[in-house]
Amino acid sequence: MSDYQDRYRERLMDAASVAARVEDGWVIGMDAATAHTPRIMSALAARAAAGEVKNVKVQTLLDVYPLEFYADKSLDGKLNGVSWFAGGGARKAINAGFADFIPNYYRDIPKLIRSCYDYDAFCVSVSPMDEHGYFSLGCVSSYSEAMIEKSRRIFIEVNNFQPRAVCGLQIHISQVDGIVENNMPLPVLPAANIDETSRTIGGYIAELIPDGACIQLGIGAIPDATGMALKQKHDLGIHTEMFTDSMVELIECGAVNNSKKQIHRGVSVTTFAFGSQRIYDYINDNPAIALMPVDYVNDPNVICRNDNMISINAALEVDFWGQVCAESVGTKHMSGSGGQIDYVRGATQSKGGKSFIAFTSTAKGGTISKIKSTLTPGAVCTTSKNDVDYIVTEYGVAHLRGQSLASRTKQLIAIAHPDFRDQLAFEAKQRGIMI
Ligand code: COA
């Protein structure tokens, strides 16, 4: 133990000393969300602002801290963010032209890292060192393993608020080049506003989920509302990309016990967790949750091994083919593919599995229908017509998989907002669709 403590003290430094090592042209990697290292990044931004470095790039996914390189355009050319998922601050910076975006399936990121990138440094937030010299990577295990393999140096930010995930990735003191201490509560995701519409949609989906199903819930009010609607179910399991608050609720009320899973029976499986302090407390020292690399967790061939796999995700618009856009409004970046397709494919290939894409029927105060004849020019197709399964709005459920274009169109118009149905039917007829 004392040897590890000695090594810890030797590597301990302040954030400015880590930033001082960064040279022009460095590429720095970070994993998702709460894995980010805000103190090191702020010190690096200060150096960039002072004109001491240029052309430094930092790769991120789902930024949950106010990272300076996504907020301050004056850092452009000195320090730029490159996102694997255009949410949060990254979304604004990408649309404003001073951050870049790498398209991907989340499950592929480790492979892309191993084949396309070398990193000058990998920075990661960890929980305090244990007696064997290991630091837990806490709430995130998604692609850190690949970045560690491809990085010349590793800098960690030790945070005693970062939970210790006993079934998650660990890093050893011998692998670490610099340690910065930064004890601060992890950021929390504001609770989703579950309104009447979300509750209605959640209710439709819950009716189609059998006891014993294995669930993935995406981010947002509708997946949360569906989670809440599942509290009366029995023997549910969890195999998901993101572990959310509603999942802790389902575990604690007894609806989830993971007893019917074909793989990882008795254990909830995820690649990262983000939400309230309740989640972080749940993960700490808990062998009932496994945080595993995303190339395993999000692999459709792994997902489908659980029977009755149910995936629930959101969208921005859907056309008559059932092509789902979840990433852009026209050419404006809104998000990334994340694991949507991974779970659509995994769920639809599972015995008894179902994949739901759910959203409110309109946007912008009821002025825009999210069901459209064609996707808006420039829109990104996230889930293809060949993969799509169920589409749900507050007006009902459309089951598109295996159905013709005419059947899809009819079903989608029936669940569009009533104010838009005549116009949609007119456009369908103009296109010669046999409705
Ligand atoms: N046309 C114009 N604007 C639209 C729109 C449309 N068809 N649909 C939504 N919008 C606007 C909303 O009004 C809102 O605007 P605001 O920010 O000014 O309020 C904004 O776009 C976001 O829409 P909202 O419906 O609130 O999105 P959300 O927070 O529920 O997120 C996705 C929806 C699709 C962006 C999100 O689920 C996502 O990132 N998905 C991709 C990744 C994924 O599915 N991962 C799954 C595993 S976690």
Coordinates of C-alpha atoms and ligand atoms in Angstrom, one line a residue:
M1 CA 0.0 0.0 0.0
S2 CA 2.7 2.5 1.0
D3 CA 4.4 1.9 -2.4
Y4 CA 1.2 2.9 -4.2
Q5 CA 0.8 5.9 -1.9
D6 CA 4.4 6.9 -2.8
R7 CA 3.7 6.6 -6.5
Y8 CA 0.5 8.6 -6.0
R9 CA 2.4 11.4 -4.4
E10 CA 5.1 11.4 -7.0
R11 CA 2.5 11.9 -9.8
L12 CA 0.3 14.4 -8.0
M13 CA 0.3 17.8 -9.6
D14 CA -2.0 20.8 -10.2
A15 CA -4.0 21.1 -13.4
A16 CA -1.8 24.0 -14.7
S17 CA 1.2 21.5 -14.6
V18 CA -0.7 19.0 -16.8
A19 CA -1.8 21.8 -19.1
A20 CA 1.8 23.0 -19.3
R21 CA 2.9 19.7 -20.8
V22 CA 0.5 20.0 -23.7
E23 CA 2.2 21.0 -27.0
D24 CA 1.0 22.4 -30.3
G25 CA -1.0 19.9 -32.4
W26 CA -1.8 17.5 -29.6
V27 CA -4.9 15.3 -29.9
I28 CA -6.5 14.6 -26.5
G29 CA -9.2 12.0 -25.9
M30 CA -11.9 11.8 -23.3
D31 CA -14.7 9.3 -22.8
A32 CA -18.4 10.4 -22.3
A33 CA -20.1 12.7 -19.9
T34 CA -19.0 12.4 -16.3
A35 CA -15.7 10.9 -17.5
H36 CA -14.6 14.4 -18.6
T37 CA -11.9 16.2 -16.6
P38 CA -13.2 19.8 -16.1
R39 CA -10.3 21.1 -14.1
I40 CA -7.6 20.0 -16.5
M41 CA -9.7 21.3 -19.5
S42 CA -10.1 24.7 -17.8
A43 CA -6.3 24.9 -17.3
L44 CA -5.7 24.0 -20.9
A45 CA -8.3 26.6 -22.1
A46 CA -6.5 29.2 -20.0
R47 CA -3.2 28.4 -21.8
A48 CA -4.9 28.5 -25.2
A49 CA -6.5 31.8 -24.3
A50 CA -3.1 33.2 -23.5
G51 CA -1.8 32.1 -26.9
E52 CA 0.5 29.5 -25.5
V53 CA -0.7 26.5 -27.6
K54 CA -2.3 26.1 -31.0
N55 CA -4.1 23.5 -33.1
V56 CA -4.9 21.3 -30.0
K57 CA -7.9 19.1 -30.5
V58 CA -10.0 17.4 -27.7
Q59 CA -12.4 14.6 -28.6
T60 CA -15.5 14.3 -26.4
L61 CA -18.9 12.6 -26.2
L62 CA -22.0 14.1 -24.5
D63 CA -20.4 17.1 -22.7
V64 CA -22.0 17.7 -19.3
Y65 CA -19.5 20.3 -18.0
P66 CA -19.3 23.8 -19.5
L67 CA -16.2 23.0 -21.6
E68 CA -14.5 26.2 -22.7
F69 CA -13.6 25.1 -26.2
Y70 CA -17.4 24.5 -26.9
A71 CA -18.3 27.9 -25.5
D72 CA -15.6 30.4 -26.5
K73 CA -15.1 31.0 -30.2
S74 CA -12.0 33.0 -29.6
L75 CA -10.2 29.6 -28.8
D76 CA -10.8 28.5 -32.4
G77 CA -7.5 27.4 -34.0
K78 CA -5.9 27.1 -30.6
L79 CA -8.1 24.6 -28.8
N80 CA -11.1 23.0 -30.6
G81 CA -13.5 20.3 -29.6
V82 CA -14.3 17.3 -31.8
S83 CA -17.5 15.5 -30.8
W84 CA -18.6 11.9 -31.3
F85 CA -22.2 13.1 -30.4
A86 CA -23.3 16.6 -31.2
G87 CA -25.3 17.3 -28.0
G88 CA -25.0 20.1 -25.4
G89 CA -22.3 22.7 -25.9
A90 CA -20.8 20.7 -28.7
R91 CA -24.0 21.1 -30.7
K92 CA -23.9 24.9 -30.5
A93 CA -20.2 25.0 -31.3
I94 CA -20.5 22.7 -34.3
N95 CA -23.4 24.8 -35.7
A96 CA -21.4 27.9 -35.1
G97 CA -18.4 26.5 -37.1
F98 CA -15.8 26.2 -34.4
A99 CA -16.1 22.5 -33.4
D100 CA -16.1 19.3 -35.5
F101 CA -18.2 16.1 -35.5
I102 CA -17.3 12.5 -36.2
P103 CA -20.3 10.4 -37.5
N104 CA -20.4 7.0 -35.9
Y105 CA -22.5 4.1 -34.5
Y106 CA -21.7 4.3 -30.7
R107 CA -20.7 0.6 -30.8
D108 CA -18.1 1.3 -33.4
I109 CA -16.2 4.0 -31.5
P110 CA -13.6 1.7 -29.9
K111 CA -12.8 0.2 -33.4
L112 CA -12.6 3.7 -34.9
I113 CA -10.2 4.8 -32.2
R114 CA -8.0 1.7 -32.7
S115 CA -7.9 2.1 -36.5
C116 CA -8.0 5.9 -37.1
Y117 CA -6.5 7.7 -34.1
D118 CA -3.5 8.1 -31.9
Y119 CA -3.7 10.3 -28.8
D120 CA -1.0 12.4 -27.2
A121 CA -3.0 12.2 -24.0
F122 CA -6.1 10.5 -22.5
C123 CA -7.8 12.4 -19.7
V124 CA -10.3 10.8 -17.4
S125 CA -12.2 11.4 -14.1
V126 CA -11.8 8.5 -11.6
S127 CA -12.7 7.6 -8.1
P128 CA -10.0 7.5 -5.3
M129 CA -7.3 4.8 -5.5
D130 CA -8.0 1.5 -3.7
E131 CA -5.4 -0.4 -1.6
H132 CA -4.2 -2.3 -4.8
G133 CA -3.4 0.9 -6.7
Y134 CA -6.5 0.9 -8.9
F135 CA -8.8 3.8 -9.7
S136 CA -12.4 3.0 -10.9
L137 CA -13.5 4.8 -14.0
G138 CA -16.8 5.3 -12.2
C139 CA -19.9 6.0 -14.3
V140 CA -18.4 5.5 -17.7
S141 CA -16.8 2.5 -19.4
S142 CA -17.7 3.1 -23.0
Y143 CA -14.5 3.5 -25.1
S144 CA -11.8 4.3 -22.4
E145 CA -10.1 0.9 -22.9
A146 CA -9.5 1.7 -26.6
M147 CA -8.2 5.3 -25.8
I148 CA -5.9 4.0 -23.1
E149 CA -4.4 1.6 -25.6
K150 CA -3.9 4.4 -28.2
S151 CA -2.6 7.1 -25.8
R152 CA 1.0 8.1 -25.1
R153 CA 0.1 9.6 -21.7
I154 CA -2.7 9.3 -19.2
F155 CA -3.8 12.1 -16.9
I156 CA -6.5 11.4 -14.3
E157 CA -8.6 13.7 -12.3
V158 CA -9.4 12.0 -8.9
N159 CA -12.8 13.0 -7.6
N160 CA -14.1 11.4 -4.4
F161 CA -17.7 12.0 -5.6
Q162 CA -17.0 9.7 -8.6
P163 CA -18.6 6.3 -7.6
R164 CA -16.5 3.2 -7.4
A165 CA -18.0 0.8 -10.0
V166 CA -16.8 -2.7 -8.8
C167 CA -17.9 -4.2 -12.1
G168 CA -16.5 -1.5 -14.4
L169 CA -13.2 -0.5 -15.9
Q170 CA -10.2 0.2 -13.6
I171 CA -6.9 1.9 -14.3
H172 CA -3.7 1.2 -12.3
I173 CA -1.4 3.8 -10.8
S174 CA 1.4 2.3 -12.9
Q175 CA -0.4 3.4 -16.1
V176 CA -0.8 7.0 -15.0
D177 CA 1.4 10.0 -15.9
G178 CA -0.2 12.7 -13.9
I179 CA -2.8 13.0 -11.1
V180 CA -4.9 16.1 -10.4
E181 CA -7.3 16.1 -7.5
N182 CA -10.7 17.7 -8.0
N183 CA -13.4 16.8 -5.5
M184 CA -16.7 18.1 -6.8
P185 CA -20.2 16.6 -7.0
L186 CA -20.9 15.1 -10.5
P187 CA -23.2 17.1 -12.7
V188 CA -26.8 16.0 -12.7
L189 CA -29.3 15.8 -15.5
P190 CA -32.3 17.9 -14.7
A191 CA -35.4 15.7 -14.2
A192 CA -37.4 15.3 -17.4
N193 CA -40.7 17.1 -17.5
I194 CA -43.1 14.1 -17.8
D195 CA -46.3 15.8 -19.0
E196 CA -49.7 14.3 -20.0
T197 CA -48.6 13.6 -23.6
S198 CA -45.4 11.8 -22.5
R199 CA -47.5 9.7 -20.0
T200 CA -49.9 8.8 -22.8
I201 CA -47.1 7.7 -25.0
G202 CA -45.4 5.8 -22.2
G203 CA -48.7 4.1 -21.5
Y204 CA -49.1 2.8 -25.1
I205 CA -45.6 1.4 -25.0
A206 CA -45.9 -0.2 -21.6
E207 CA -49.0 -2.1 -22.8
L208 CA -46.8 -3.9 -25.4
I209 CA -44.0 -4.8 -23.0
P210 CA -44.5 -8.3 -21.4
D211 CA -43.3 -9.3 -17.9
G212 CA -39.8 -10.7 -18.1
A213 CA -38.7 -8.3 -20.9
C214 CA -35.3 -6.8 -21.0
I215 CA -35.3 -3.0 -21.5
Q216 CA -33.2 -0.2 -23.0
L217 CA -34.4 3.4 -22.4
G218 CA -33.0 6.4 -24.2
I219 CA -32.7 9.9 -22.9
G220 CA -35.7 12.3 -22.4
A221 CA -39.2 12.6 -21.1
I222 CA -40.8 9.8 -23.1
P223 CA -38.3 7.1 -22.2
D224 CA -38.6 8.3 -18.6
A225 CA -42.5 8.2 -18.7
T226 CA -42.3 4.7 -20.2
G227 CA -40.0 3.7 -17.3
M228 CA -42.5 5.0 -14.8
A229 CA -45.4 3.1 -16.6
L230 CA -43.4 -0.1 -16.1
K231 CA -43.6 -0.1 -12.3
Q232 CA -46.4 -2.6 -12.2
K233 CA -44.4 -5.1 -14.3
H234 CA -42.5 -8.1 -13.0
D235 CA -39.1 -9.7 -13.6
L236 CA -37.8 -7.1 -16.0
G237 CA -34.1 -6.9 -17.0
I238 CA -31.8 -4.1 -18.0
H239 CA -29.4 -4.1 -20.9
T240 CA -28.9 -0.5 -22.0
E241 CA -26.5 2.1 -23.3
M242 CA -27.3 4.7 -20.7
F243 CA -28.3 3.8 -17.2
T244 CA -31.0 6.3 -16.1
D245 CA -33.0 7.5 -13.0
S246 CA -36.1 5.6 -14.1
M247 CA -34.1 2.4 -14.1
V248 CA -33.0 2.9 -10.4
E249 CA -36.7 3.5 -9.7
L250 CA -37.7 0.2 -11.4
I251 CA -35.0 -1.7 -9.5
E252 CA -35.9 -0.2 -6.2
C253 CA -39.7 -0.9 -6.6
G254 CA -39.0 -4.5 -7.5
A255 CA -40.1 -4.4 -11.2
V256 CA -36.6 -5.1 -12.4
N257 CA -34.7 -8.1 -10.9
N258 CA -32.9 -9.2 -14.1
S259 CA -34.0 -12.8 -13.3
K260 CA -35.2 -13.7 -16.8
K261 CA -32.2 -12.5 -18.8
Q262 CA -30.4 -15.0 -21.0
I263 CA -27.0 -13.2 -20.5
H264 CA -25.7 -11.4 -17.4
R265 CA -28.6 -12.8 -15.3
G266 CA -29.1 -11.0 -12.1
V267 CA -27.1 -8.0 -13.2
S268 CA -28.0 -4.7 -15.0
V269 CA -25.7 -4.0 -17.9
T270 CA -24.8 -0.5 -19.3
T271 CA -21.9 1.3 -20.8
F272 CA -22.4 4.6 -19.0
A273 CA -24.7 6.2 -16.4
F274 CA -25.9 9.8 -16.2
G275 CA -28.7 11.4 -14.2
S276 CA -29.2 12.3 -10.6
Q277 CA -27.1 11.7 -7.5
R278 CA -29.4 8.7 -6.8
I279 CA -27.8 6.9 -9.8
Y280 CA -24.2 7.7 -8.6
D281 CA -25.1 6.4 -5.1
Y282 CA -26.6 3.2 -6.7
I283 CA -23.4 2.4 -8.7
N284 CA -21.0 2.9 -5.8
D285 CA -19.6 -0.5 -4.7
N286 CA -22.6 -2.3 -6.2
P287 CA -22.0 -5.6 -7.9
A288 CA -25.5 -5.7 -9.3
I289 CA -24.6 -3.2 -12.1
A290 CA -21.9 -3.9 -14.7
L291 CA -20.4 -1.0 -16.7
M292 CA -18.8 -2.5 -19.8
P293 CA -17.2 -1.3 -23.1
V294 CA -19.7 -0.1 -25.7
D295 CA -18.4 -2.3 -28.5
Y296 CA -19.7 -5.2 -26.3
V297 CA -22.8 -3.6 -24.7
N298 CA -24.2 -2.0 -27.9
D299 CA -23.3 -4.9 -30.2
P300 CA -26.7 -5.9 -31.8
N301 CA -25.4 -9.5 -31.7
V302 CA -25.1 -9.2 -27.9
I303 CA -28.2 -7.2 -27.4
C304 CA -30.4 -9.7 -29.2
R305 CA -29.2 -12.6 -27.0
N306 CA -31.7 -11.5 -24.4
D307 CA -35.3 -12.6 -25.3
N308 CA -38.0 -9.9 -25.4
M309 CA -35.5 -7.1 -25.8
I310 CA -37.3 -3.8 -25.8
S311 CA -35.7 -0.6 -27.0
I312 CA -37.3 2.9 -26.6
N313 CA -35.8 5.9 -28.3
A314 CA -36.8 9.3 -29.6
A315 CA -36.8 11.2 -32.9
L316 CA -37.1 14.6 -34.5
E317 CA -39.0 13.5 -37.6
V318 CA -40.1 10.4 -39.5
D319 CA -41.2 10.2 -43.2
F320 CA -43.7 7.9 -44.9
W321 CA -41.0 5.2 -45.4
G322 CA -40.4 5.2 -41.7
Q323 CA -37.0 6.8 -42.1
V324 CA -36.2 8.2 -38.7
C325 CA -34.2 11.4 -38.2
A326 CA -33.0 11.8 -34.6
E327 CA -29.9 14.0 -35.3
S328 CA -30.7 17.2 -37.2
V329 CA -33.4 19.7 -38.1
G330 CA -32.6 20.0 -41.8
T331 CA -28.9 20.7 -41.9
K332 CA -28.7 22.0 -38.3
H333 CA -26.9 19.5 -36.0
M334 CA -29.0 18.5 -33.0
S335 CA -27.4 15.2 -31.9
G336 CA -25.6 12.0 -32.9
S337 CA -26.7 8.5 -33.8
G338 CA -25.6 7.3 -30.3
G339 CA -26.8 3.8 -29.8
Q340 CA -30.2 4.2 -31.5
I341 CA -29.5 1.9 -34.4
D342 CA -27.6 -0.5 -32.3
Y343 CA -30.7 -1.1 -30.1
V344 CA -33.2 -1.0 -32.9
R345 CA -31.3 -3.8 -34.6
G346 CA -30.6 -5.7 -31.3
A347 CA -34.2 -5.5 -30.2
T348 CA -35.7 -6.5 -33.6
Q349 CA -33.4 -9.5 -33.9
S350 CA -34.2 -10.7 -30.3
K351 CA -36.8 -13.4 -29.9
G352 CA -40.0 -11.6 -28.9
G353 CA -38.1 -8.2 -29.1
K354 CA -39.6 -4.9 -30.1
S355 CA -38.1 -1.5 -30.9
F356 CA -40.1 1.7 -30.3
I357 CA -39.3 5.2 -31.7
A358 CA -41.5 7.6 -29.8
F359 CA -42.1 11.3 -29.9
T360 CA -44.9 13.9 -29.6
S361 CA -46.7 14.4 -32.9
T362 CA -45.7 18.1 -33.3
A363 CA -42.9 20.5 -32.5
K364 CA -42.7 24.3 -32.0
G365 CA -46.0 24.8 -30.3
G366 CA -47.9 22.5 -32.6
T367 CA -46.8 24.3 -35.8
I368 CA -44.7 21.5 -37.2
S369 CA -45.7 17.9 -37.8
K370 CA -42.9 15.4 -36.9
I371 CA -44.5 13.0 -39.3
K372 CA -43.7 14.1 -42.8
S373 CA -44.1 13.0 -46.4
T374 CA -40.3 13.3 -46.9
L375 CA -37.5 14.2 -44.5
T376 CA -36.6 17.9 -44.4
P377 CA -33.8 18.5 -47.0
G378 CA -30.5 18.1 -45.3
A379 CA -32.0 15.9 -42.5
V380 CA -29.9 12.9 -41.4
C381 CA -31.5 9.5 -41.6
T382 CA -30.6 7.8 -38.3
T383 CA -32.7 4.6 -38.4
S384 CA -33.4 3.3 -41.9
K385 CA -36.7 2.1 -43.4
N386 CA -35.4 -1.4 -43.3
D387 CA -34.6 -1.4 -39.6
V388 CA -37.6 0.6 -38.2
D389 CA -40.2 -1.3 -36.1
Y390 CA -42.8 0.6 -34.0
I391 CA -43.4 4.4 -34.2
V392 CA -45.5 5.9 -31.3
T393 CA -47.1 9.3 -30.8
E394 CA -49.8 10.5 -28.4
Y395 CA -52.3 9.4 -31.1
G396 CA -51.3 5.7 -31.1
V397 CA -48.9 3.1 -32.3
A398 CA -47.8 2.3 -35.9
H399 CA -46.1 -1.0 -36.6
L400 CA -44.1 -0.5 -39.7
R401 CA -41.8 -3.5 -39.8
G402 CA -42.5 -5.8 -42.8
Q403 CA -45.2 -3.4 -44.0
S404 CA -45.6 -1.9 -47.5
L405 CA -45.1 1.8 -48.2
A406 CA -48.9 2.3 -48.4
S407 CA -49.5 0.5 -45.1
R408 CA -46.7 2.5 -43.4
T409 CA -48.1 5.8 -44.8
K410 CA -51.7 5.0 -43.7
Q411 CA -50.6 4.0 -40.2
L412 CA -48.3 7.1 -39.8
I413 CA -51.0 9.5 -41.0
A414 CA -53.4 7.9 -38.4
I415 CA -51.0 8.8 -35.6
A416 CA -50.0 12.2 -36.9
H417 CA -51.6 15.3 -35.2
P418 CA -55.2 15.7 -36.5
D419 CA -54.4 19.2 -37.8
F420 CA -51.9 17.7 -40.3
R421 CA -53.6 14.5 -41.4
D422 CA -55.5 16.0 -44.5
Q423 CA -52.3 17.7 -45.8
L424 CA -50.3 14.5 -45.3
A425 CA -52.9 12.4 -47.1
F426 CA -52.9 14.9 -50.0
E427 CA -49.1 14.7 -50.2
A428 CA -49.3 10.9 -50.1
K429 CA -51.7 10.8 -53.0
Q430 CA -49.7 13.3 -55.0
R431 CA -46.7 10.9 -54.7
G432 CA -48.9 8.0 -56.0
I433 CA -48.8 6.1 -52.7
M434 CA -51.8 3.7 -52.6
I435 CA -53.5 4.9 -49.5
Ligands
COA1 N1 -38.6 20.3 -36.6 C1 -38.1 21.4 -36.0 N2 -37.7 21.4 -34.7 C2 -37.9 20.3 -34.0 C3 -38.4 19.1 -34.5 C4 -38.8 19.2 -35.9 N3 -39.3 18.1 -36.5 N4 -38.4 18.2 -33.6 C5 -37.9 18.7 -32.5 N5 -37.6 20.0 -32.7 C6 -37.0 20.9 -31.8 C7 -37.8 21.0 -30.5 O1 -38.8 22.0 -30.5 C8 -36.6 21.4 -29.5 O2 -36.3 22.7 -29.7 P1 -35.9 23.6 -28.4 O3 -34.5 23.1 -28.0 O4 -35.8 25.0 -29.0 O5 -36.9 23.5 -27.4 C9 -35.5 20.6 -30.0 O6 -35.7 20.4 -31.4 C10 -35.3 19.2 -29.3 O7 -36.4 18.5 -29.5 P2 -37.0 17.5 -28.3 O8 -38.2 16.8 -28.9 O9 -37.1 18.2 -27.0 O10 -35.7 16.5 -28.2 P3 -35.3 15.6 -27.0 O11 -34.5 16.3 -26.0 O12 -36.4 14.7 -26.6 O13 -34.2 14.7 -27.9 C11 -33.4 13.5 -29.7 C12 -34.6 14.0 -29.0 C13 -33.9 12.7 -30.9 C14 -32.5 14.7 -30.2 C15 -32.6 12.6 -28.8 O14 -33.4 11.5 -28.3 C16 -31.3 12.1 -29.4 O15 -30.3 12.7 -29.3 N6 -31.4 10.9 -30.1 C17 -30.3 10.3 -30.8 C18 -29.5 9.3 -30.0 C19 -30.3 8.2 -29.5 O16 -31.4 7.9 -29.8 N7 -29.6 7.5 -28.5 C20 -30.3 6.4 -27.9 C21 -29.6 5.9 -26.7 S1 -29.4 7.0 -25.3

